[in-house]
Tab-separated table of C-alpha atoms in Angstrom:
chain	number	residue	atom	x	y	z
A	1492	THR	CA	-0.162	0.000	0.169
A	1493	GLY	CA	2.966	2.104	0.773
A	1494	TRP	CA	2.269	3.290	3.505
A	1495	CYS	CA	2.248	1.987	7.135
A	1496	HIS	CA	1.121	3.630	11.242
A	1497	VAL	CA	4.262	4.145	13.691
A	1498	SER	CA	3.902	4.250	17.145
A	1499	VAL	CA	6.736	5.747	19.115
A	1500	THR	CA	6.613	5.317	22.852
A	1501	LYS	CA	8.023	7.372	25.227
A	1502	SER	CA	10.534	5.015	27.055
A	1503	GLN	CA	12.061	4.216	23.435
A	1504	LEU	CA	13.115	8.601	23.627
A	1505	SER	CA	16.184	10.013	24.903
A	1506	PRO	CA	14.855	12.831	27.135
A	1507	GLN	CA	17.017	15.907	24.695
A	1508	SER	CA	15.176	14.480	21.526
A	1509	ALA	CA	12.400	16.471	20.367
A	1510	LEU	CA	10.110	13.775	19.830
A	1511	TYR	CA	10.554	13.845	23.648
A	1512	SER	CA	9.760	17.179	24.082
A	1513	ILE	CA	6.348	17.781	22.433
A	1514	MET	CA	5.038	14.383	24.031
A	1515	ASN	CA	5.473	16.495	27.339
A	1516	ARG	CA	3.524	19.133	25.490
A	1517	HIS	CA	0.960	16.852	23.900
A	1518	LYS	CA	-1.760	18.693	25.037
A	1519	PHE	CA	-1.227	21.866	24.004
A	1520	TRP	CA	-0.396	20.807	19.700
A	1521	LYS	CA	-3.542	21.489	18.855
A	1522	ARG	CA	-4.467	25.058	20.278
A	1523	ASP	CA	-0.550	26.011	19.318
A	1524	MET	CA	-1.558	25.617	15.983
A	1525	GLU	CA	-4.619	27.211	16.164
A	1526	HIS	CA	-2.791	30.371	16.977
A	1527	LEU	CA	-1.482	30.045	13.546
A	1528	PHE	CA	-4.711	30.508	12.142
A	1529	GLU	CA	-6.676	32.715	14.082
A	1530	PRO	CA	-8.779	35.448	12.346
A	1531	GLU	CA	-7.989	38.235	13.487
A	1532	PHE	CA	-3.906	37.352	13.697
A	1533	ILE	CA	-4.049	36.289	9.839
A	1534	HIS	CA	-6.368	39.459	9.183
A	1535	THR	CA	-3.144	41.730	10.633
A	1536	LEU	CA	-0.344	39.753	9.047
A	1537	LEU	CA	-1.602	40.490	5.543
A	1538	LEU	CA	-2.599	43.256	5.780
A	1539	SER	CA	1.118	44.508	6.849
A	1540	HIS	CA	1.983	43.312	3.772
A	1541	GLY	CA	-0.421	45.003	1.792
A	1542	GLU	CA	-2.801	42.191	1.621
A	1543	SER	CA	-6.502	43.571	1.810
A	1544	GLN	CA	-8.649	39.897	0.749
A	1545	HIS	CA	-10.796	38.516	3.576
A	1546	VAL	CA	-9.493	36.141	5.724
A	1547	PRO	CA	-12.771	33.970	6.843
A	1548	SER	CA	-13.430	33.304	10.460
A	1549	SER	CA	-14.032	30.186	11.938
A	1550	SER	CA	-17.782	30.570	11.696
A	1551	SER	CA	-17.497	31.347	7.661
A	1552	ASN	CA	-15.559	28.232	7.667
A	1553	ASN	CA	-17.991	25.939	8.477
A	1554	SER	CA	-19.983	26.650	5.259
A	1555	SER	CA	-19.172	26.611	2.019
A	1556	SER	CA	-20.433	30.019	0.731
A	1557	SER	CA	-19.792	30.729	-2.960
A	1558	SER	CA	-21.134	34.255	-1.778
A	1559	ASN	CA	-18.180	34.799	0.308
A	1560	PRO	CA	-14.927	32.485	-1.663
A	1561	PRO	CA	-12.191	32.302	0.054
A	1562	PRO	CA	-8.321	34.021	-1.039
A	1563	THR	CA	-6.791	32.260	-3.171
A	1564	ASN	CA	-3.334	34.027	-3.426
A	1565	ASP	CA	-2.847	34.779	0.379
A	1566	MET	CA	0.638	33.774	0.332
A	1567	VAL	CA	3.098	35.835	2.764
A	1568	THR	CA	6.627	34.980	3.501
A	1569	VAL	CA	8.403	36.155	7.166
A	1570	GLU	CA	11.907	36.673	6.589
A	1571	ASN	CA	13.664	36.080	10.210
A	1572	VAL	CA	12.041	33.289	11.121
A	1573	SER	CA	11.838	31.064	7.935
A	1574	ALA	CA	7.817	30.780	7.292
A	1575	THR	CA	5.101	31.084	4.689
A	1576	TYR	CA	1.422	31.424	5.279
A	1577	ARG	CA	-0.093	29.992	1.922
A	1578	GLY	CA	-3.770	30.928	2.486
A	1579	ARG	CA	-5.757	28.465	0.951
A	1580	THR	CA	-3.753	28.229	-2.250
A	1581	ALA	CA	-3.662	24.670	-3.760
A	1582	GLU	CA	-0.865	22.706	-3.231
A	1583	SER	CA	-2.120	19.180	-5.149
A	1584	GLY	CA	-3.364	18.153	-8.574
A	1585	ALA	CA	-2.971	20.287	-11.255
A	1586	ALA	CA	-0.750	22.023	-11.601
A	1587	THR	CA	-2.010	25.074	-13.450
A	1588	SER	CA	-5.382	24.652	-11.198
A	1589	THR	CA	-5.649	28.082	-9.590
A	1590	LYS	CA	-9.224	26.868	-7.472
A	1591	ALA	CA	-8.806	27.318	-3.782
A	1592	GLU	CA	-9.472	24.423	-1.745
A	1593	PRO	CA	-11.097	24.464	1.511
A	1594	LYS	CA	-8.188	24.781	3.933
A	1595	GLN	CA	-5.048	26.765	5.162
A	1596	SER	CA	-1.636	26.294	6.063
A	1597	TRP	CA	1.637	27.444	6.921
A	1598	GLU	CA	4.627	26.090	5.248
A	1599	VAL	CA	8.053	25.993	7.834
A	1600	PRO	CA	11.341	24.920	6.358
A	1601	ARG	CA	13.611	22.680	8.032
A	1602	CYS	CA	16.379	24.964	6.685
A	1603	CYS	CA	16.074	27.821	8.624
A	1604	GLY	CA	17.977	30.446	7.446
A	1605	CYS	CA	17.129	30.874	3.619
A	1606	ASN	CA	13.599	32.532	3.085
A	1607	THR	CA	14.310	36.136	1.207
A	1608	LYS	CA	10.753	37.199	-0.140
A	1609	SER	CA	9.625	39.456	2.338
A	1610	ASP	CA	11.288	41.021	5.402
A	1611	ILE	CA	9.587	41.282	9.511
A	1612	SER	CA	10.399	44.909	9.745
A	1613	SER	CA	7.674	45.240	7.235
A	1614	LEU	CA	4.680	44.034	10.721
A	1615	PRO	CA	4.086	46.586	13.114
A	1616	SER	CA	6.045	46.601	15.897
A	1617	ASP	CA	3.624	46.024	18.090
A	1618	PHE	CA	2.379	43.259	16.280
A	1619	GLU	CA	5.872	42.004	16.743
A	1620	GLN	CA	6.586	42.954	20.138
A	1621	SER	CA	3.572	41.306	21.658
A	1622	SER	CA	3.583	37.930	23.413
A	1623	SER	CA	1.637	36.132	20.254
A	1624	SER	CA	3.553	37.357	17.551
A	1625	LEU	CA	4.963	35.412	14.248
A	1626	SER	CA	8.147	34.078	15.975
A	1627	SER	CA	6.602	33.731	19.311
A	1628	ARG	CA	3.267	31.396	17.754
A	1629	LEU	CA	5.925	29.539	15.358
A	1630	GLN	CA	8.214	28.585	18.403
A	1631	ALA	CA	5.877	25.109	18.447
A	1632	PRO	CA	6.342	24.152	14.615
A	1633	SER	CA	10.233	24.894	15.006
A	1634	GLN	CA	9.703	21.793	17.659
A	1635	TRP	CA	7.821	19.491	15.342
A	1636	ILE	CA	10.043	19.901	12.556
A	1637	LYS	CA	12.500	18.211	14.637
A	1638	ALA	CA	10.398	15.645	15.898
A	1639	LEU	CA	9.068	14.652	12.706
A	1640	HIS	CA	12.703	14.890	10.812
A	1641	GLU	CA	12.661	12.149	14.204
A	1642	ILE	CA	10.982	10.081	12.855
A	1643	ALA	CA	11.857	9.746	8.733
A	1644	VAL	CA	15.360	9.208	10.240
A	1645	MET	CA	13.936	6.247	12.185
A	1646	VAL	CA	12.177	5.019	9.851
A	1647	THR	CA	15.402	4.848	7.643
A	1648	GLN	CA	17.320	3.330	10.178
A	1649	PHE	CA	14.658	0.775	10.957
A	1650	LEU	CA	14.725	-0.476	7.505
A	1651	GLU	CA	18.406	0.041	7.108
A	1652	LEU	CA	18.660	1.479	4.460
A	1653	PRO	CA	21.777	4.150	3.579
A	1654	SER	CA	22.079	6.400	6.189
A	1655	ASN	CA	21.981	10.474	4.381
A	1656	ILE	CA	20.499	9.065	1.121
A	1657	LEU	CA	17.034	9.229	0.374
A	1658	VAL	CA	16.900	11.392	4.174
A	1659	GLY	CA	19.780	13.819	5.186
A	1660	ASN	CA	21.098	13.726	8.457
A	1661	ASP	CA	22.938	16.968	9.092
A	1662	GLN	CA	21.544	19.257	11.165
A	1663	CYS	CA	21.037	22.892	9.325
A	1664	HIS	CA	23.712	25.412	10.700
A	1665	CYS	CA	22.108	28.037	8.088
A	1666	ARG	CA	21.623	30.035	11.325
A	1667	GLY	CA	25.106	29.534	12.870
A	1668	LYS	CA	27.814	31.890	13.940
A	1669	ASP	CA	29.268	32.228	10.172
A	1670	ALA	CA	25.590	32.167	8.056
A	1671	LEU	CA	24.971	34.996	5.994
A	1672	PRO	CA	22.487	37.734	8.019
A	1673	PRO	CA	19.000	37.303	6.274
A	1674	LYS	CA	19.163	40.382	4.919
A	1675	ASP	CA	22.224	39.725	3.019
A	1676	ARG	CA	21.523	36.418	1.464
A	1677	THR	CA	20.154	36.480	-2.082
A	1678	THR	CA	19.375	32.932	-2.629
A	1679	LYS	CA	19.187	29.779	-1.318
A	1680	ASP	CA	22.495	28.602	-2.301
A	1681	GLU	CA	23.789	31.450	0.602
A	1682	CYS	CA	23.269	29.484	3.558
A	1683	ASP	CA	25.936	28.490	5.649
A	1684	THR	CA	28.461	26.139	4.591
A	1685	SER	CA	31.085	26.474	7.468
A	1686	GLN	CA	30.362	23.120	8.917
A	1687	GLN	CA	28.381	22.055	5.975
A	1688	VAL	CA	29.836	19.495	2.560
A	1689	ASN	CA	27.739	21.288	0.419
A	1690	PRO	CA	26.352	25.253	-0.187
A	1691	LYS	CA	22.332	24.289	-0.218
A	1692	CYS	CA	21.155	22.686	3.470
A	1693	ASN	CA	18.042	20.788	2.888
A	1694	ASP	CA	14.661	20.972	1.205
A	1695	ASP	CA	12.858	19.158	4.083
A	1696	LEU	CA	10.010	21.279	4.987
A	1697	LEU	CA	7.075	21.067	7.623
A	1698	ARG	CA	3.161	21.979	5.985
A	1699	VAL	CA	0.581	22.873	8.836
A	1700	PHE	CA	-3.173	22.058	7.484
A	1701	TYR	CA	-6.283	23.428	9.415
A	1702	TYR	CA	-9.034	21.844	7.203
A	1703	ASP	CA	-11.980	23.912	7.523
A	1704	ALA	CA	-15.535	21.890	8.762
A	1705	VAL	CA	-18.088	21.484	5.448
A	1706	PRO	CA	-21.389	21.162	5.589
A	1707	PRO	CA	-22.570	17.001	6.015
A	1708	PRO	CA	-23.994	15.776	2.802
A	1709	GLN	CA	-27.758	15.823	2.499
A	1710	ASP	CA	-27.966	12.234	0.784
A	1711	ASN	CA	-25.530	9.499	-0.320
A	1712	ASN	CA	-25.356	11.082	-3.825
A	1713	ASP	CA	-23.821	14.042	-2.538
A	1714	ILE	CA	-20.128	14.177	-3.820
A	1715	PRO	CA	-17.639	14.758	-0.529
A	1716	ILE	CA	-16.383	17.942	-0.322
A	1717	LEU	CA	-11.492	17.776	-0.572
A	1718	GLY	CA	-9.668	19.235	1.804
A	1719	SER	CA	-6.816	18.080	-0.560
A	1720	SER	CA	-7.105	17.036	-4.263
A	1721	PRO	CA	-5.344	13.599	-5.569
A	1722	HIS	CA	-2.168	13.434	-5.787
A	1723	THR	CA	1.162	11.543	-4.716
A	1724	ASP	CA	4.407	13.161	-2.888
A	1725	TRP	CA	6.905	13.389	-4.130
A	1726	GLY	CA	9.723	13.269	-1.541
A	1727	SER	CA	10.902	10.215	0.267
A	1728	TRP	CA	8.976	10.205	3.023
A	1729	THR	CA	6.047	11.986	4.402
A	1730	VAL	CA	5.079	11.796	7.606
A	1731	VAL	CA	1.651	12.781	9.169
A	1732	TRP	CA	0.422	13.549	12.707
A	1733	GLN	CA	-2.874	14.333	12.935
A	1734	ASP	CA	-6.114	14.379	15.191
A	1735	ASP	CA	-9.007	11.796	15.684
A	1736	ILE	CA	-11.216	13.687	13.066
A	1737	GLY	CA	-9.709	11.174	10.153
A	1738	GLY	CA	-10.387	12.290	6.206
A	1739	LEU	CA	-6.739	11.160	4.940
A	1740	GLN	CA	-7.834	8.402	1.875
A	1741	THR	CA	-5.536	6.136	-0.221
A	1742	TYR	CA	-6.197	5.191	-3.976
A	1743	CYS	CA	-6.165	1.074	-4.201
A	1744	PRO	CA	-5.712	0.323	-7.921
A	1745	PHE	CA	-6.394	-3.589	-7.116
A	1746	HIS	CA	-9.472	-2.333	-6.134
A	1747	ASP	CA	-10.576	0.738	-7.797
A	1748	LYS	CA	-11.353	2.020	-4.641
A	1749	TRP	CA	-10.334	4.682	-1.820
A	1750	MET	CA	-10.009	3.422	1.105
A	1751	ASP	CA	-9.857	5.179	4.600
A	1752	VAL	CA	-6.639	5.522	6.461
A	1753	PRO	CA	-7.451	4.478	9.381
A	1754	VAL	CA	-7.118	6.549	12.287
A	1755	PRO	CA	-5.218	4.992	15.791
A	1756	ALA	CA	-7.708	4.266	18.576
A	1757	ALA	CA	-7.402	7.245	20.904
A	1758	ASP	CA	-5.744	6.722	23.426
A	1759	THR	CA	-6.346	7.695	27.063
A	1760	GLU	CA	-4.670	11.435	28.776
A	1761	GLU	CA	-2.098	9.185	30.423
A	1762	GLU	CA	-1.380	6.964	27.343
A	1763	LYS	CA	-0.980	9.433	25.331
A	1764	GLU	CA	1.982	10.878	27.764
A	1765	GLN	CA	3.716	7.693	27.111
A	1766	ARG	CA	2.998	6.598	23.336
A	1767	ILE	CA	2.740	9.424	20.155
A	1768	GLN	CA	1.384	7.828	16.631
A	1769	PHE	CA	2.254	8.816	13.154
A	1770	VAL	CA	0.934	8.070	9.419
A	1771	VAL	CA	4.582	7.531	7.478
A	1772	HIS	CA	4.000	7.085	3.270
A	1773	VAL	CA	6.176	6.086	0.228
A	1774	GLY	CA	7.390	9.099	-1.580
A	1775	ASP	CA	7.741	9.398	-5.520
A	1776	VAL	CA	11.571	9.486	-4.973
A	1777	THR	CA	11.871	6.457	-2.616
A	1778	SER	CA	9.824	4.639	-4.533
A	1779	LEU	CA	11.545	5.028	-7.960
A	1780	ALA	CA	14.836	4.604	-6.438
A	1781	ILE	CA	14.420	1.390	-5.165
A	1782	GLY	CA	12.231	0.514	-8.216
A	1783	HIS	CA	15.726	0.774	-9.916
A	1784	ALA	CA	17.160	-0.566	-7.217
A	1785	ALA	CA	16.013	-3.591	-7.693
A	1786	ALA	CA	15.729	-3.821	-11.301
A	1787	THR	CA	19.432	-3.590	-11.560
A	1788	ASN	CA	19.887	-6.291	-9.439
A	1789	THR	CA	17.572	-8.531	-11.352
A	1790	THR	CA	20.121	-7.053	-13.708
A	1791	THR	CA	23.640	-8.419	-12.799
A	1792	ASN	CA	22.001	-11.235	-11.218
A	1793	GLN	CA	20.586	-12.753	-14.436
A	1794	ARG	CA	24.202	-11.557	-16.361
A	1795	LYS	CA	26.130	-14.273	-13.470
A	1796	ASN	CA	23.844	-16.864	-14.755
A	1797	CYS	CA	23.811	-16.314	-17.847
A	1798	ILE	CA	25.354	-19.480	-19.460
A	1799	THR	CA	28.067	-18.796	-22.727
A	1800	THR	CA	27.141	-19.095	-25.876
A	1801	THR	CA	28.731	-18.571	-29.202
A	1802	THR	CA	25.725	-16.201	-29.308
A	1803	THR	CA	25.498	-13.134	-27.089
A	1804	THR	CA	22.767	-12.811	-24.543
A	1805	THR	CA	21.862	-9.489	-23.325
A	1806	THR	CA	19.834	-9.225	-20.649
A	1807	THR	CA	17.935	-5.473	-19.456
A	1808	SER	CA	14.978	-5.485	-16.884
A	1809	THR	CA	12.457	-2.975	-16.207
A	1810	PRO	CA	12.281	-0.716	-13.261
A	1811	ARG	CA	9.615	-1.943	-11.120
A	1812	VAL	CA	7.482	-0.816	-8.098
A	1813	ILE	CA	8.488	-2.164	-5.198
A	1814	TRP	CA	7.198	0.578	-2.345
A	1815	PRO	CA	4.666	2.427	-4.476
A	1816	SER	CA	3.876	6.223	-3.341
A	1817	PRO	CA	0.171	5.928	-2.970
A	1818	ARG	CA	-2.335	8.471	-4.275
A	1819	HIS	CA	-3.903	9.826	-1.982
A	1820	GLN	CA	-5.890	12.820	-1.001
A	1821	VAL	CA	-8.422	14.059	2.155
A	1822	LEU	CA	-11.354	14.606	2.784
A	1823	SER	CA	-13.261	17.536	4.245
A	1824	PRO	CA	-14.109	17.162	7.895
A	1825	THR	CA	-17.916	17.689	8.387
A	1826	GLY	CA	-20.026	19.391	10.615
A	1827	VAL	CA	-18.241	21.940	13.410
A	1828	ILE	CA	-14.726	20.896	14.115
A	1829	PRO	CA	-11.668	21.805	11.616
A	1830	ARG	CA	-9.105	18.990	10.937
A	1831	ALA	CA	-5.717	19.818	11.904
A	1832	SER	CA	-2.406	17.797	10.905
A	1833	LEU	CA	1.007	18.117	10.551
A	1834	VAL	CA	2.915	16.833	7.493
A	1835	TYR	CA	6.408	16.715	6.992
A	1836	PHE	CA	7.858	16.480	3.294
A	1837	ALA	CA	11.646	14.616	3.864
A	1838	TYR	CA	13.541	14.555	0.448
A	1839	PRO	CA	16.883	13.490	-0.312
A	1840	PRO	CA	20.091	15.632	0.087
A	1841	PRO	CA	20.779	18.407	-2.417
A	1842	HIS	CA	23.607	16.813	-3.750
A	1843	ILE	CA	21.904	13.331	-3.876
A	1844	SER	CA	21.049	12.423	-8.035
A	1845	LEU	CA	18.765	9.540	-8.412
A	1846	ARG	CA	21.837	7.648	-9.964
A	1847	LYS	CA	23.701	7.861	-6.734
A	1848	MET	CA	20.627	6.510	-5.045
A	1849	GLU	CA	20.284	3.559	-6.316
A	1850	GLU	CA	23.776	2.620	-6.933
A	1851	GLU	CA	23.684	2.978	-2.776
A	1852	LEU	CA	20.569	0.610	-2.656
A	1853	VAL	CA	21.472	-1.655	-4.831
A	1854	PRO	CA	23.820	-3.168	-2.304
A	1855	TRP	CA	20.900	-3.498	0.125
A	1856	TRP	CA	18.625	-3.950	-1.851
A	1857	GLY	CA	20.563	-7.246	-3.011
A	1858	LYS	CA	20.957	-7.882	1.239
A	1859	GLN	CA	16.931	-7.814	1.491
A	1860	GLN	CA	16.646	-10.693	-1.173
A	1861	GLN	CA	19.058	-12.817	1.194
A	1862	GLN	CA	17.052	-12.032	3.674
A	1863	GLN	CA	14.137	-13.446	2.771
A	1864	GLN	CA	15.296	-16.505	0.658
A	1865	GLN	CA	17.277	-17.448	4.001
């Protein structure tokens, strides 16, 4: 299917890990998220950056009113906190689509010093200095990024995949003592290189989604309202931390049917302090790289076992789909309660090519085959 549930208990973690820290704040993660989408806060942010479009209040979020459509292009990047408010801009489905989707989102990169599109100096002084400032509100996402990246690394290590191929293990040093000040950076390639071999840090990013609640269907023939249209993710792993509302679906080509991704059974408050659960699914790059590695390994073995004759024999192998990158979508929640989720996209290090991944994964795939035969 290309996805799985991952459950991590506190006893498995070091007290210094980001996962350990967010488990201590499990009661507050949705509240911290909701603070990022408070209408007055977003309205002030947009106005301060010259945007005047209306941001629907929570009451208007509960209906799909065509008379008051949500904005489509309210995107604001604030540099010194490296975050972009994406509004309701669609980010899945057709690349040319400008249709808004019934959700809002923030995008926060793991590389913490490479956004340059806007300057926080344009914000009102009392807005930035207040306790509800953007910097304060984004302290939680910075911890979420570290925690979800730990999950991506754990999955890679559990599968005994080569390190720093599908997922980068290095920390971001773009705010190090030798890094360029944000105002002096002109491209993402000007991140701090003092402790890195490659000039570009990483492409990993977190998206914080807040899906509007929509009216329930009138009958069984009503088409569900999609919060995210069907798509695949092109990275290595996607790590999803969601509330218990549900709505994530994957497409099963064998049954030609959309299947619900089950929401893990609700824990008690005491259990939540000891265990945290995620959904992890395969990205396009991982699917391609492992498929190519398996095909290369198969071709190599065929050549080794080929009987030499007077006629030259050439063997080829088509890339196989070993781990599919699942096509998925999100149904908008019905009723009055919005859906909240954190989606972390882990990508290969910027300097790694698909050919390099294949070369590194061929021995790994051969080892997997040997273990299965034993």
